[in-house]
Amino acid sequence: MVKIAPSILSADFSDLKNEIISLDEAKADMIHLDVMDGNFVPNLTFGPCVIKSVRPYTRLPFDAHLMVENPDKMIEWFALAGADIITVHAEVCPHLDKTLDAIHKLGIKAGVALNPSTSEKVLEYVLDKLDLILVMTVNPGFGGQQFMENQLEKIAKVKKMIGNRDIILSVDGGINPMTAAKAISAGADMLVAGSAVFSGKDYAKNIANLR
């Protein structure tokens, strides 16, 4: 069954502790943490202190998705804050293999995200160092964007590249029950969803609808 990773970017930040607890009770599989620096993407969100503050309230894995220009200097911050996976963007890592090694040396899992304009071919030489691949189906930076169907072919290609490797194929952007079905058919193992999870109060029902 496909895994669901709610993005707390759509959560109520005035009550983030209870939002995290509610996601745990709603049977989410992972918490997706959209870290934006206002440079790599045109938005600014939160840093490791926020992650550290909510870490005690769930045992769900935390994926820190670093949408930042210089992830290498931030990796240790987010590992110490409680991230279980750190996902960096291929576009800003000139020595991607070294970045992945640095993440693994901290005892956590490593992921790579691809913008819609980035070819899956950039992953070929680091496949055996990956625990997660995140295919962006919107241009990163803001929630509530429309799913880009031209990324379905990329999802399928990445799935084929993964083969028998133990790598989660995650899809992020514009996910709702209709687009979820398309992403799953293309090969997605996990879906990152914001407003589709947090709309209304019944998070468990919303997560079930995506599955």
Coordinates of C-alpha atoms in Angstrom, one line a residue:
M1 CA 0.0 0.0 0.0
V2 CA 1.2 3.5 -0.8
K3 CA 2.7 5.5 2.0
I4 CA 1.4 9.0 2.9
A5 CA 3.7 11.7 4.1
P6 CA 1.8 14.8 5.2
S7 CA 3.6 18.1 4.6
I8 CA 3.4 20.2 7.7
L9 CA 3.7 23.3 5.5
S10 CA -0.2 23.1 5.4
A11 CA -0.6 22.5 9.1
D12 CA -1.7 25.0 11.7
F13 CA 1.6 26.4 13.0
S14 CA -0.1 27.9 16.1
D15 CA -0.9 24.4 17.2
L16 CA 1.9 22.4 15.6
K17 CA 2.4 20.0 18.5
N18 CA -1.2 18.8 18.3
E19 CA -1.2 18.7 14.5
I20 CA 1.8 16.3 14.7
I21 CA 0.0 14.1 17.3
S22 CA -3.2 14.1 15.1
L23 CA -1.1 12.9 12.1
D24 CA 0.3 10.1 14.1
E25 CA -3.2 9.1 15.2
A26 CA -4.4 9.3 11.6
K27 CA -1.9 6.6 10.6
A28 CA 0.4 8.8 8.5
D29 CA 3.6 7.0 7.5
M30 CA 6.1 9.9 7.6
I31 CA 6.2 13.6 8.3
H32 CA 7.5 15.8 5.5
L33 CA 9.3 18.9 6.5
D34 CA 9.5 21.6 3.8
V35 CA 12.6 23.7 4.7
M36 CA 12.9 26.7 2.4
D37 CA 15.5 29.4 2.6
G38 CA 14.0 32.2 0.4
N39 CA 16.9 31.8 -2.1
F40 CA 16.7 28.4 -3.8
V41 CA 12.9 28.8 -3.7
P42 CA 10.9 32.1 -3.3
N43 CA 9.6 31.3 0.2
L44 CA 11.0 31.1 3.8
T45 CA 9.6 28.5 6.2
F46 CA 11.4 27.1 9.3
G47 CA 14.6 25.7 10.6
P48 CA 15.9 22.9 12.8
C49 CA 14.5 24.5 16.0
V50 CA 10.9 23.9 14.9
I51 CA 11.7 20.3 14.0
K52 CA 13.4 19.7 17.4
S53 CA 10.4 21.2 19.2
V54 CA 7.9 18.7 17.7
R55 CA 10.2 15.6 17.6
P56 CA 9.1 14.3 21.0
Y57 CA 5.4 14.0 20.0
T58 CA 5.7 11.2 17.4
R59 CA 7.8 8.3 16.5
L60 CA 7.0 8.7 12.8
P61 CA 10.0 9.3 10.6
F62 CA 10.8 12.9 9.8
D63 CA 12.0 13.7 6.2
A64 CA 13.7 17.1 6.1
H65 CA 13.3 18.3 2.5
L66 CA 16.0 20.9 2.2
M67 CA 15.0 23.4 -0.5
V68 CA 18.1 25.5 0.2
E69 CA 21.1 26.8 -1.7
N70 CA 23.8 25.3 0.6
P71 CA 22.5 22.1 2.1
D72 CA 25.9 20.8 3.0
K73 CA 26.4 23.2 5.8
M74 CA 22.9 22.5 7.2
I75 CA 22.9 18.7 7.2
E76 CA 24.2 18.3 10.7
W77 CA 21.8 20.9 12.1
F78 CA 18.8 18.9 10.9
A79 CA 20.3 15.5 11.9
L80 CA 20.7 16.8 15.4
A81 CA 17.2 18.2 15.4
G82 CA 15.8 14.7 14.8
A83 CA 15.4 14.2 11.1
D84 CA 15.5 10.5 10.1
I85 CA 15.9 11.3 6.4
I86 CA 17.5 14.4 4.8
T87 CA 16.5 15.0 1.2
V88 CA 18.6 17.5 -0.8
H89 CA 18.1 18.9 -4.3
A90 CA 20.3 17.6 -7.0
E91 CA 20.4 21.1 -8.5
V92 CA 22.4 22.6 -5.7
C93 CA 24.8 19.7 -4.9
P94 CA 27.9 19.9 -7.2
H95 CA 29.3 16.8 -5.5
L96 CA 26.1 14.9 -4.9
D97 CA 27.8 11.7 -3.9
K98 CA 29.8 13.5 -1.2
T99 CA 26.7 15.1 0.2
L100 CA 25.0 11.8 0.4
D101 CA 28.0 10.3 2.2
A102 CA 28.0 13.1 4.7
I103 CA 24.3 12.4 5.5
H104 CA 24.9 8.7 6.0
K105 CA 27.9 9.4 8.2
L106 CA 25.5 11.1 10.6
G107 CA 23.6 7.8 10.9
I108 CA 20.5 8.8 8.9
K109 CA 19.0 8.1 5.5
A110 CA 19.6 10.2 2.4
G111 CA 17.3 11.3 -0.3
V112 CA 17.5 13.4 -3.5
A113 CA 14.8 15.6 -4.9
L114 CA 14.4 16.5 -8.6
N115 CA 12.8 19.7 -9.8
P116 CA 10.4 19.2 -12.8
S117 CA 13.1 20.5 -15.2
T118 CA 15.8 18.1 -13.9
S119 CA 16.4 14.9 -15.7
E120 CA 16.3 11.6 -13.8
K121 CA 19.7 10.8 -15.4
V122 CA 21.5 12.9 -12.7
L123 CA 20.8 10.0 -10.3
E124 CA 22.4 7.2 -12.3
Y125 CA 25.8 7.5 -10.5
V126 CA 24.4 7.7 -7.0
L127 CA 21.6 5.2 -7.1
D128 CA 23.4 2.9 -4.7
K129 CA 23.7 5.7 -2.1
L130 CA 20.0 6.6 -2.0
D131 CA 17.3 5.7 0.4
L132 CA 14.6 8.0 -1.1
I133 CA 14.0 9.8 -4.4
L134 CA 11.6 12.7 -4.5
V135 CA 10.1 13.6 -7.8
M136 CA 8.6 17.1 -7.7
T137 CA 5.4 17.4 -9.6
V138 CA 5.3 21.2 -9.1
N139 CA 8.0 23.8 -9.1
P140 CA 9.0 23.9 -5.4
G141 CA 8.4 26.9 -3.2
F142 CA 4.7 27.2 -2.5
G143 CA 1.8 24.8 -1.6
G144 CA -1.4 24.6 -3.4
Q145 CA 0.0 24.3 -7.0
Q146 CA -1.4 22.2 -9.8
F147 CA 0.0 18.7 -10.4
M148 CA 2.2 18.6 -13.5
E149 CA 1.1 15.5 -15.5
N150 CA 4.2 15.8 -17.7
Q151 CA 6.2 14.4 -14.7
L152 CA 4.4 11.0 -14.8
E153 CA 6.8 9.8 -17.4
K154 CA 9.7 10.8 -15.2
I155 CA 8.2 8.9 -12.2
A156 CA 7.9 5.8 -14.4
K157 CA 11.6 6.1 -15.5
V158 CA 12.8 6.6 -12.0
K159 CA 10.9 3.5 -10.9
K160 CA 12.6 1.5 -13.6
M161 CA 16.0 2.9 -12.6
I162 CA 15.5 1.8 -9.0
G163 CA 14.9 -1.8 -10.0
N164 CA 15.3 -4.1 -7.0
R165 CA 17.1 -1.4 -4.8
D166 CA 15.5 -0.6 -1.5
I167 CA 14.7 3.0 -2.4
I168 CA 11.4 4.8 -1.7
L169 CA 10.0 6.7 -4.7
S170 CA 8.2 9.7 -3.4
V171 CA 6.1 12.2 -5.3
D172 CA 5.5 15.8 -4.1
G173 CA 3.2 18.5 -5.5
G174 CA -0.4 18.9 -6.3
I175 CA -1.4 15.6 -4.7
N176 CA -5.1 14.9 -4.3
P177 CA -7.2 11.7 -4.7
M178 CA -7.3 12.0 -8.5
T179 CA -3.6 12.8 -9.0
A180 CA -2.6 10.3 -6.3
A181 CA -4.0 7.5 -8.5
K182 CA -2.0 8.7 -11.5
A183 CA 1.2 8.9 -9.4
I184 CA 0.7 5.5 -7.9
S185 CA 0.1 4.0 -11.4
A186 CA 3.3 5.5 -12.6
G187 CA 5.2 3.9 -9.8
A188 CA 5.1 6.1 -6.7
D189 CA 5.7 4.3 -3.3
M190 CA 4.9 7.4 -1.2
L191 CA 2.9 10.6 -1.7
V192 CA 3.6 13.9 0.0
A193 CA 0.4 15.9 0.5
G194 CA -0.4 19.1 2.2
S195 CA -3.9 20.6 1.7
A196 CA -5.3 17.2 0.7
V197 CA -4.5 15.9 4.2
F198 CA -5.1 19.1 6.3
S199 CA -8.4 20.2 4.8
G200 CA -11.2 19.7 7.3
K201 CA -10.7 17.9 10.6
D202 CA -10.7 14.3 9.6
Y203 CA -7.1 13.6 8.7
A204 CA -7.5 9.9 8.9
K205 CA -10.2 10.0 6.3
N206 CA -8.2 12.3 4.0
I207 CA -5.2 10.0 4.3
A208 CA -7.3 6.9 3.5
N209 CA -8.8 8.7 0.5
L210 CA -5.3 9.3 -0.9
R211 CA -4.4 5.6 -0.4

